[in-house]
PDB file of C-alpha atoms in Angstrom:
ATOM      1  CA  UNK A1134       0.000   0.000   0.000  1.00  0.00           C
ATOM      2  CA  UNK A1135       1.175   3.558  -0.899  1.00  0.00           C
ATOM      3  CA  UNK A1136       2.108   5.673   1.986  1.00  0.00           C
ATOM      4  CA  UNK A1137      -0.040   8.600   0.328  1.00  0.00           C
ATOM      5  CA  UNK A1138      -2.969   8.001  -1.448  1.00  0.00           C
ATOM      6  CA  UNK A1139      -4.377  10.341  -4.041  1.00  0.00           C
ATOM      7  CA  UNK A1140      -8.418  10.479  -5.528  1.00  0.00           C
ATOM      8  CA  UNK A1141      -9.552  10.004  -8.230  1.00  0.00           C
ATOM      9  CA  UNK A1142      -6.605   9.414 -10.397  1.00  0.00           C
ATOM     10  CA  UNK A1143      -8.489  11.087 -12.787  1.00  0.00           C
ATOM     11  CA  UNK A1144     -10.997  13.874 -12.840  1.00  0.00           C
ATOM     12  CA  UNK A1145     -12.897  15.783 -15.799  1.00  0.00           C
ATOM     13  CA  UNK A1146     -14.711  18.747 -15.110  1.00  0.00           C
ATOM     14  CA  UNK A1147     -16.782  21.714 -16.927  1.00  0.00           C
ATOM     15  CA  UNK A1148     -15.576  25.375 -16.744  1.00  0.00           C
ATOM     16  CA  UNK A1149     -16.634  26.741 -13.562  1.00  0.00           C
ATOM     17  CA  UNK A1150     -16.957  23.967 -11.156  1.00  0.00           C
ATOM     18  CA  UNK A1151     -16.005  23.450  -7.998  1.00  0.00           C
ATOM     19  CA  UNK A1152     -13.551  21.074  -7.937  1.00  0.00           C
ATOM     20  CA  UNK A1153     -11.813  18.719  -4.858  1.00  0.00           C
ATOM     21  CA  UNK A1154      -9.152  16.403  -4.949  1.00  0.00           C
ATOM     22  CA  UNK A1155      -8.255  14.028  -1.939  1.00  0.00           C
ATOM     23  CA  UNK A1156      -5.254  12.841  -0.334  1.00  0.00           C
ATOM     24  CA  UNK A1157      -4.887  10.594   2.535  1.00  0.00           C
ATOM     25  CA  UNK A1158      -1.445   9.409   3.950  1.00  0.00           C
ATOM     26  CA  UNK A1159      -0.555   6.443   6.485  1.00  0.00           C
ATOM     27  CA  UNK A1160       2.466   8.112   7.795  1.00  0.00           C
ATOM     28  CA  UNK A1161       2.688  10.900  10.860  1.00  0.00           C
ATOM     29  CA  UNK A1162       3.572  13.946   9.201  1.00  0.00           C
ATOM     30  CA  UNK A1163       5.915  16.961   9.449  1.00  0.00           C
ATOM     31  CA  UNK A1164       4.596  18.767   6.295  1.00  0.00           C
ATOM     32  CA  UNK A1165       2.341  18.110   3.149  1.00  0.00           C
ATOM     33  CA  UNK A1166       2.709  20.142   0.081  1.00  0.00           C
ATOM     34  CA  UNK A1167       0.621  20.552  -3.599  1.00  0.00           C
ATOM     35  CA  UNK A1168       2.195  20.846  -6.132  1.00  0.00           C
ATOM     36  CA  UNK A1169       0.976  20.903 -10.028  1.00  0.00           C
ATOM     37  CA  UNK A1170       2.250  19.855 -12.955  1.00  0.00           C
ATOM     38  CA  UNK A1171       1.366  21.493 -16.053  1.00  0.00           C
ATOM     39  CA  UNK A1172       0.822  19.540 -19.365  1.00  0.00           C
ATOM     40  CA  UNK A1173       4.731  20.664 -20.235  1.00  0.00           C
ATOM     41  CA  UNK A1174       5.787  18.627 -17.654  1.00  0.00           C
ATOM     42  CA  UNK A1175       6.738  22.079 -15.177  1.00  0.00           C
ATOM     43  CA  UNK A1176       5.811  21.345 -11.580  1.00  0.00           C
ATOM     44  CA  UNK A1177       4.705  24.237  -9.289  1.00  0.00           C
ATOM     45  CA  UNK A1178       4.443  24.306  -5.656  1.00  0.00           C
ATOM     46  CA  UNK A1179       1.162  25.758  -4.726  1.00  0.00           C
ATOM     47  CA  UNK A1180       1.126  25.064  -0.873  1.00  0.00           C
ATOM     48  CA  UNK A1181       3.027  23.467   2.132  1.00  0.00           C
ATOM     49  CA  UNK A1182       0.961  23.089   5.078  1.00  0.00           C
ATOM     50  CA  UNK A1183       1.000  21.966   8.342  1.00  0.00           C
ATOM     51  CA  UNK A1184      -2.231  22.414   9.688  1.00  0.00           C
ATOM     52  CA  UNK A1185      -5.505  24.419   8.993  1.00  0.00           C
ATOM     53  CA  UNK A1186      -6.165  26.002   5.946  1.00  0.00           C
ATOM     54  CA  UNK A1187      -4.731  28.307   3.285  1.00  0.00           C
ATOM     55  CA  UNK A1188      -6.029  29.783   0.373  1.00  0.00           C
ATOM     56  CA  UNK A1189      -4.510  31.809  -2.806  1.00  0.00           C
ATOM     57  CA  UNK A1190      -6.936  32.650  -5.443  1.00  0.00           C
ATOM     58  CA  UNK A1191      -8.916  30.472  -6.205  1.00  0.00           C
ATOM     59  CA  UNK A1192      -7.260  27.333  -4.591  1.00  0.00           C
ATOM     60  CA  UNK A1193      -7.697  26.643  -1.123  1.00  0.00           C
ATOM     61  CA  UNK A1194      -6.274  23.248   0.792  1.00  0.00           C
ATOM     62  CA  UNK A1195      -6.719  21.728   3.835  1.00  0.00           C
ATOM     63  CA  UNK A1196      -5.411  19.859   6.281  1.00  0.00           C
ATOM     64  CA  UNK A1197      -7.019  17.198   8.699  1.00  0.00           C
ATOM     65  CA  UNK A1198      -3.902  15.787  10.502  1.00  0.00           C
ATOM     66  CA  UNK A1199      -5.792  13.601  12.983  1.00  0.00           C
ATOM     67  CA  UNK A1200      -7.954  12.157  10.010  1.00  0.00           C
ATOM     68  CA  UNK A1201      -4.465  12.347   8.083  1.00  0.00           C
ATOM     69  CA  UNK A1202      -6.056  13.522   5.262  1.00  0.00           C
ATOM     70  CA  UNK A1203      -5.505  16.794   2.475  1.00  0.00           C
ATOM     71  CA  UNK A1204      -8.077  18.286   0.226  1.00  0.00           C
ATOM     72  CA  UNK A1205      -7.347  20.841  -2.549  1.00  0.00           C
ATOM     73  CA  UNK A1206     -10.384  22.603  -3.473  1.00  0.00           C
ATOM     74  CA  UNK A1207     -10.582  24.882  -6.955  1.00  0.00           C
ATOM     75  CA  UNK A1208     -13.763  26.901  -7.115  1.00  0.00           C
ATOM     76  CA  UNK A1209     -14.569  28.264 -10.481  1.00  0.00           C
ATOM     77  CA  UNK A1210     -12.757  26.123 -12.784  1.00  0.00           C
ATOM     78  CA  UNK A1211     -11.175  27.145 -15.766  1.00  0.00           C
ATOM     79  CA  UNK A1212      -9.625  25.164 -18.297  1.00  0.00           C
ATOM     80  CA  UNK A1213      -6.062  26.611 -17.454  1.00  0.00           C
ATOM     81  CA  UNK A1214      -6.342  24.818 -14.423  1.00  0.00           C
ATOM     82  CA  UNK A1215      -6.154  21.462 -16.364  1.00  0.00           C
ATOM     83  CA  UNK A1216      -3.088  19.924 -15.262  1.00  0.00           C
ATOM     84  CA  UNK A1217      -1.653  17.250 -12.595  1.00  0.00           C
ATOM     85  CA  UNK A1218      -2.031  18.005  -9.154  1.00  0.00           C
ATOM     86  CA  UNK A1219       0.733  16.158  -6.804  1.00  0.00           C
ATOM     87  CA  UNK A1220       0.380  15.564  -2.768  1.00  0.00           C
ATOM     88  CA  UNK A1221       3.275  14.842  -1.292  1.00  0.00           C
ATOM     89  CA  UNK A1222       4.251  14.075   2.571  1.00  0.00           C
ATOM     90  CA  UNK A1223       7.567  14.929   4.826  1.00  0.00           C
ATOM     91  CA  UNK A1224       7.412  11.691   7.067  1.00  0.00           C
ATOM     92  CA  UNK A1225       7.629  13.128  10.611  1.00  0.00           C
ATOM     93  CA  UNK A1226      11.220  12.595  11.639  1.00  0.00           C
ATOM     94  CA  UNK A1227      12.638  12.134   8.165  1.00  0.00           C
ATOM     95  CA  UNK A1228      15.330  13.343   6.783  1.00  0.00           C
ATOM     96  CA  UNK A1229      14.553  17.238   5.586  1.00  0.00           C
ATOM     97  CA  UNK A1230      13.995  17.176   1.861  1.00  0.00           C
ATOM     98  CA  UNK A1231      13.118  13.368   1.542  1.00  0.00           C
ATOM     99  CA  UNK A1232       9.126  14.016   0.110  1.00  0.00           C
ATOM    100  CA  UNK A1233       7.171  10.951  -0.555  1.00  0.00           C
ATOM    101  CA  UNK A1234       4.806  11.952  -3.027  1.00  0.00           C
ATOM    102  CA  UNK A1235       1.339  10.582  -4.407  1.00  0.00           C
ATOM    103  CA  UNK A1236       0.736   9.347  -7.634  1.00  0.00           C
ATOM    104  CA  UNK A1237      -0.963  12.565  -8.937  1.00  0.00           C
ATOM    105  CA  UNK A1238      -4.809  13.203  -9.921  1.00  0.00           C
ATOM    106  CA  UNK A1239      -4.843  14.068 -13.727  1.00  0.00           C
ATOM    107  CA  UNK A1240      -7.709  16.927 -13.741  1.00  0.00           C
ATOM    108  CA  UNK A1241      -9.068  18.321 -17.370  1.00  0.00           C
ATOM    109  CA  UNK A1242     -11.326  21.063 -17.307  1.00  0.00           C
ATOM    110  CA  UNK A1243     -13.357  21.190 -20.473  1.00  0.00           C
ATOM    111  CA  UNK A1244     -14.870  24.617 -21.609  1.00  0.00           C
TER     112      UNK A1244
ATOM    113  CA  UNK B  68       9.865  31.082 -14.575  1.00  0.00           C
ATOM    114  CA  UNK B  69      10.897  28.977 -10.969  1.00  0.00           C
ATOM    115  CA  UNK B  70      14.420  30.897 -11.505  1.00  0.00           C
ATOM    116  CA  UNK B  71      15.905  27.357 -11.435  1.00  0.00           C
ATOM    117  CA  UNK B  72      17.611  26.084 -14.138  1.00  0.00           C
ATOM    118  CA  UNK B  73      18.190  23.021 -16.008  1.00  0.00           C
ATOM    119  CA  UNK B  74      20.137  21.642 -18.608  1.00  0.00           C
ATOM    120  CA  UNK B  75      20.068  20.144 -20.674  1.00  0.00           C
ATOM    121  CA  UNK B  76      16.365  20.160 -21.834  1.00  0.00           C
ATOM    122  CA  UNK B  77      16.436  16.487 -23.962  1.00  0.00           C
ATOM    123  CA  UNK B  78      19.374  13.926 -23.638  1.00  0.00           C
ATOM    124  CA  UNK B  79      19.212  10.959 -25.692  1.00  0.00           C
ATOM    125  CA  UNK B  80      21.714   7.827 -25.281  1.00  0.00           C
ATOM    126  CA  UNK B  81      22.171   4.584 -25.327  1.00  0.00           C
ATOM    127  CA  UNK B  82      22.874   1.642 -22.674  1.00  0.00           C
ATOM    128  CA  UNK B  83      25.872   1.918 -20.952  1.00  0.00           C
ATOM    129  CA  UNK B  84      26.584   5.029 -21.234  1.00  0.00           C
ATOM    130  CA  UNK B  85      27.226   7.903 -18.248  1.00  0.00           C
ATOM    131  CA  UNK B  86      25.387  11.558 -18.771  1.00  0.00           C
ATOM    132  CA  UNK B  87      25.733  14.678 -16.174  1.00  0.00           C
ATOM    133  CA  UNK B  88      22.970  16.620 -15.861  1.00  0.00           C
ATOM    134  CA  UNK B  89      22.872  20.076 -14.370  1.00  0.00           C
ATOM    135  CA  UNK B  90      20.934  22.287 -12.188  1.00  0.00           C
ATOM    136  CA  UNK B  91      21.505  26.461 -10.940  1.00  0.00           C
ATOM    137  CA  UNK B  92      19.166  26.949  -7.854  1.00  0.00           C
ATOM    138  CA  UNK B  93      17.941  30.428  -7.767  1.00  0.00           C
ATOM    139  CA  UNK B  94      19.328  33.364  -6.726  1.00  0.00           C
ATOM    140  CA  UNK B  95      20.187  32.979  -3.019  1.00  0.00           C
ATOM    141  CA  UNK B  96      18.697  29.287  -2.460  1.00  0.00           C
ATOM    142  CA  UNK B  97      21.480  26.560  -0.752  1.00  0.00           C
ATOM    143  CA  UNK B  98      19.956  23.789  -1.114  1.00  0.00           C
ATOM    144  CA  UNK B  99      19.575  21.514  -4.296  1.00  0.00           C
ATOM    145  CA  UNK B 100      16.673  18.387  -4.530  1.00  0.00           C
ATOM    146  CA  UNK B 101      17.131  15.930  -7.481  1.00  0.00           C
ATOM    147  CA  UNK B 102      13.946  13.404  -7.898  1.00  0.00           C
ATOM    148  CA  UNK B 103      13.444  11.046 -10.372  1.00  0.00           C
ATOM    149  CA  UNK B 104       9.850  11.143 -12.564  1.00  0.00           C
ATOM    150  CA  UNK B 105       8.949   8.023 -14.197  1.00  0.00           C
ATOM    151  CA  UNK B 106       5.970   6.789 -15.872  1.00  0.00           C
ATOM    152  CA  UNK B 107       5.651   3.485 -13.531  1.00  0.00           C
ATOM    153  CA  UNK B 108       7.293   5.733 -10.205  1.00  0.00           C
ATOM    154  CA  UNK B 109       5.852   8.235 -10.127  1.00  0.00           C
ATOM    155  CA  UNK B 110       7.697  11.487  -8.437  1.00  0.00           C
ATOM    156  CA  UNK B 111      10.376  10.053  -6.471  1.00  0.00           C
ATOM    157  CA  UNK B 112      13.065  11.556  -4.249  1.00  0.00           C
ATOM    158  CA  UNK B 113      16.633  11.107  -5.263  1.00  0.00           C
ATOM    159  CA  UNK B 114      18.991  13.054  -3.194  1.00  0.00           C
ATOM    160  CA  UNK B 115      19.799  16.889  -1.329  1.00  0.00           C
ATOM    161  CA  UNK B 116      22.420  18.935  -1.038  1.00  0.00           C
ATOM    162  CA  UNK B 117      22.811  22.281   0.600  1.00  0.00           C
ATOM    163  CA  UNK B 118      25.669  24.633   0.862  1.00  0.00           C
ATOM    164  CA  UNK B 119      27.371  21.965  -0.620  1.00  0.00           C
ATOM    165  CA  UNK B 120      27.102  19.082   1.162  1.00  0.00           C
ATOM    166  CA  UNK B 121      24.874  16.193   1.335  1.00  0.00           C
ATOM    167  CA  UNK B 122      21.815  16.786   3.717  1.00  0.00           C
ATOM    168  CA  UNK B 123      19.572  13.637   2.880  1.00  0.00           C
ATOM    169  CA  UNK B 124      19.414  10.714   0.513  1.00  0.00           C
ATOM    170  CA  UNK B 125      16.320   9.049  -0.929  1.00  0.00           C
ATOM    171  CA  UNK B 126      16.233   6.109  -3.338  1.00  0.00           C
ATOM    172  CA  UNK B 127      19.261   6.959  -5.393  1.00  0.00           C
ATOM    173  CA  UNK B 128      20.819   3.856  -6.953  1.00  0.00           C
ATOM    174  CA  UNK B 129      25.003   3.624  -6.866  1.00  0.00           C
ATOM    175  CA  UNK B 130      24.688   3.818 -10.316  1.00  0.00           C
ATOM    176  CA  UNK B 131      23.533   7.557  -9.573  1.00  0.00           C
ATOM    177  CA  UNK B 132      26.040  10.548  -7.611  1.00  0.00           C
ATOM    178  CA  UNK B 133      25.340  14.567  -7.275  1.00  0.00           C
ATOM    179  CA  UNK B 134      27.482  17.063  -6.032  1.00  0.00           C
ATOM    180  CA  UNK B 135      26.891  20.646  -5.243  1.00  0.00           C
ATOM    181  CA  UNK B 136      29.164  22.797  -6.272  1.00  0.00           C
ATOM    182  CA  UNK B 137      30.712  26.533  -4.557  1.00  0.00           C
ATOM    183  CA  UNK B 138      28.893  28.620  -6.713  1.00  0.00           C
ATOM    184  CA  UNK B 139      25.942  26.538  -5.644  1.00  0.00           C
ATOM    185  CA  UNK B 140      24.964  24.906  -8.911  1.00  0.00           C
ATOM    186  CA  UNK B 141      24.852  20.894  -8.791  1.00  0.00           C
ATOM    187  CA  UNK B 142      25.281  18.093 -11.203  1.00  0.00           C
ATOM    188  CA  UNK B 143      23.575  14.725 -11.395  1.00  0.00           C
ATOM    189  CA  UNK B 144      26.134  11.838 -12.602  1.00  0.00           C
ATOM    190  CA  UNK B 145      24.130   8.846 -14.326  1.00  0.00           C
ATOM    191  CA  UNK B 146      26.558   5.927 -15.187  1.00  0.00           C
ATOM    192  CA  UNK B 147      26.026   2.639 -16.400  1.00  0.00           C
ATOM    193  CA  UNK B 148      22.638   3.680 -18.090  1.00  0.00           C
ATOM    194  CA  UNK B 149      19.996   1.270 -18.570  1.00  0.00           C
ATOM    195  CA  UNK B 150      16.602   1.256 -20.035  1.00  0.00           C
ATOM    196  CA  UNK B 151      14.477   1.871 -16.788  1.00  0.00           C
ATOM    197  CA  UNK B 152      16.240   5.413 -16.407  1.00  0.00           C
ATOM    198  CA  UNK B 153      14.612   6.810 -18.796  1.00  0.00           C
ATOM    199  CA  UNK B 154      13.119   9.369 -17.287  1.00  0.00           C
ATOM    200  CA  UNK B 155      12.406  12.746 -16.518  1.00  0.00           C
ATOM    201  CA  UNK B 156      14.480  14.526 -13.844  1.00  0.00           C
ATOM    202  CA  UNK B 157      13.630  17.616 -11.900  1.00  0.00           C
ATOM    203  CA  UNK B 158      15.971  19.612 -10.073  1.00  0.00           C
ATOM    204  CA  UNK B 159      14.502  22.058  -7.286  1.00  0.00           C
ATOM    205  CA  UNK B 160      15.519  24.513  -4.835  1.00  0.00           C
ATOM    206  CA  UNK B 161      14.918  26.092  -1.607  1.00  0.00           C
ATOM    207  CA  UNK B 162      16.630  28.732   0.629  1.00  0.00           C
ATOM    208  CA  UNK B 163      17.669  26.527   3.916  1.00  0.00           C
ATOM    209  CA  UNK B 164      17.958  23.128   4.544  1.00  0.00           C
ATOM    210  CA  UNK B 165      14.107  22.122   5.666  1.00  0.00           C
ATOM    211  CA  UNK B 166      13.136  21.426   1.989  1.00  0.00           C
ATOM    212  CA  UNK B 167      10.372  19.122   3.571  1.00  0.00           C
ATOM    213  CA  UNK B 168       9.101  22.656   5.403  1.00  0.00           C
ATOM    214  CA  UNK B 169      10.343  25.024   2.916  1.00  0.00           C
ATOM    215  CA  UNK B 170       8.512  25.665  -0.270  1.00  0.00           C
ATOM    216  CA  UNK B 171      11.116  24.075  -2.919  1.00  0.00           C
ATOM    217  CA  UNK B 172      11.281  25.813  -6.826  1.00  0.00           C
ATOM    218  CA  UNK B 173      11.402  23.349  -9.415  1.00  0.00           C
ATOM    219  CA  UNK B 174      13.235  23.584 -12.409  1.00  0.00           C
ATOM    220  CA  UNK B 175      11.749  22.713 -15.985  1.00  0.00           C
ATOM    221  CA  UNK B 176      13.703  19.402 -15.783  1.00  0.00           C
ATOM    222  CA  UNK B 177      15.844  17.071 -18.310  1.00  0.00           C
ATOM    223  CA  UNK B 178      14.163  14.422 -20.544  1.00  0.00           C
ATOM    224  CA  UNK B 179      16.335  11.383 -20.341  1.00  0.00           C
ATOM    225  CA  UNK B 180      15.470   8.611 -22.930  1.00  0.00           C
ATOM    226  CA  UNK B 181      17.735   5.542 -22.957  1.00  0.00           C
ATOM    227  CA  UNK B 182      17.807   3.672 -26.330  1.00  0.00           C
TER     228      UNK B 182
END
């Protein structure tokens, strides 16, 4: 079993939706980040967290860490936002840097 | 633009074979991640440097080495190259060490393809 789970693997959506995207570790945590990949292959980081809630622009994520669980929310979809979106996990008491990372939710937004 | 560069963009080689690829962090960032993206992997750790020395180590095979360099730029050494390294490979970096805490800048990675 994966140590971080990511759903759905894949996700189509119309312009303007509201759109969430899970992630669920097994691991105690130090951090979790987002990060998305655009069609090019570029990877952004779009949050670390390590509890609560933060928001910039139209994403927000959130963190449950008792429920060890992630959501990335997108409200008002727009087909720019079409790209790979990546959870990935610093393993509390791992080695700084060492990420284990989910196997990405593929999200198309269709005008 | 991450401010993190990579070269070079598309590498193409054959078994066997040893290929450096290289990474400039940006402007004032010590540390330096490597990971490995493959099609069956997915995103997967490889190594980290920072200031120039090595801070943590993921699954990086022997086959594999990195430095970091003074001026701060590192190289990834792939020897011995087989099929299944075919791959893409991202550099990123971050200011301190705490990459896991720190938000990390990715660069637009190298294409390896192994023929």
């Amino acid at each position: 079993k994966n140590e971080v789970e990511q759903s759905p693997q894949n996700l189509t959506a119309q312009e303007g939706e509201f759109i969430t995207i899970n992630c669920s570790y097994s691991v105690g945590i130090s951090a979790l980040h987002w990060l998305q990949q655009h069609p090019g292959g570029g990877i952004v980081s779009l949050f670390m967290l390590s509890s609560g809630k933060k928001k910039h622009g139209r994403l927000i994520a959130t963190i449950n860490i008792q429920e060890k669980h992630s959501s990335l929310h997108i409200t008002a979809s727009h087909p720019r936002d079409s790209a790979v979106y990546i959870c990935a996990v610093l393993n509390y008491g791992g080695s700084q840097g060492n990420l284990i990372f989910g196997k990405g939710t593929k999200l198309s937004v269709k005008p | 633009d991450s401010g993190v560069t990579q070269t070079p963009k598309h590498l193409i080689t054959a078994t066997g074979q040893r290929v450096t690829l290289r990474c400039s962090p940006r402007s004032g960032d010590l540390s330096v991640y490597w990971y490995q993206q493959s099609l069956d992997q997915g995103l997967q750790f490889l190594i980290q440097y920072y200031n120039g020395e090595e801070r943590a180590k993921g699954n990086i095979l022997e086959r594999f080495s990195a430095q970091q360099f003074p001026d701060l730029h590192s190289e990834l050494n792939l020897s011995s190259l087989e099929l299944g390294d075919s791959a893409l490979y991202f550099c990123a970096s971050s200011v301190g060490v705490a990459g896991g805490t720190d938000t990390q800048y990715f660069g637009p990675g190298t294409r390896l393809t192994v023929l």
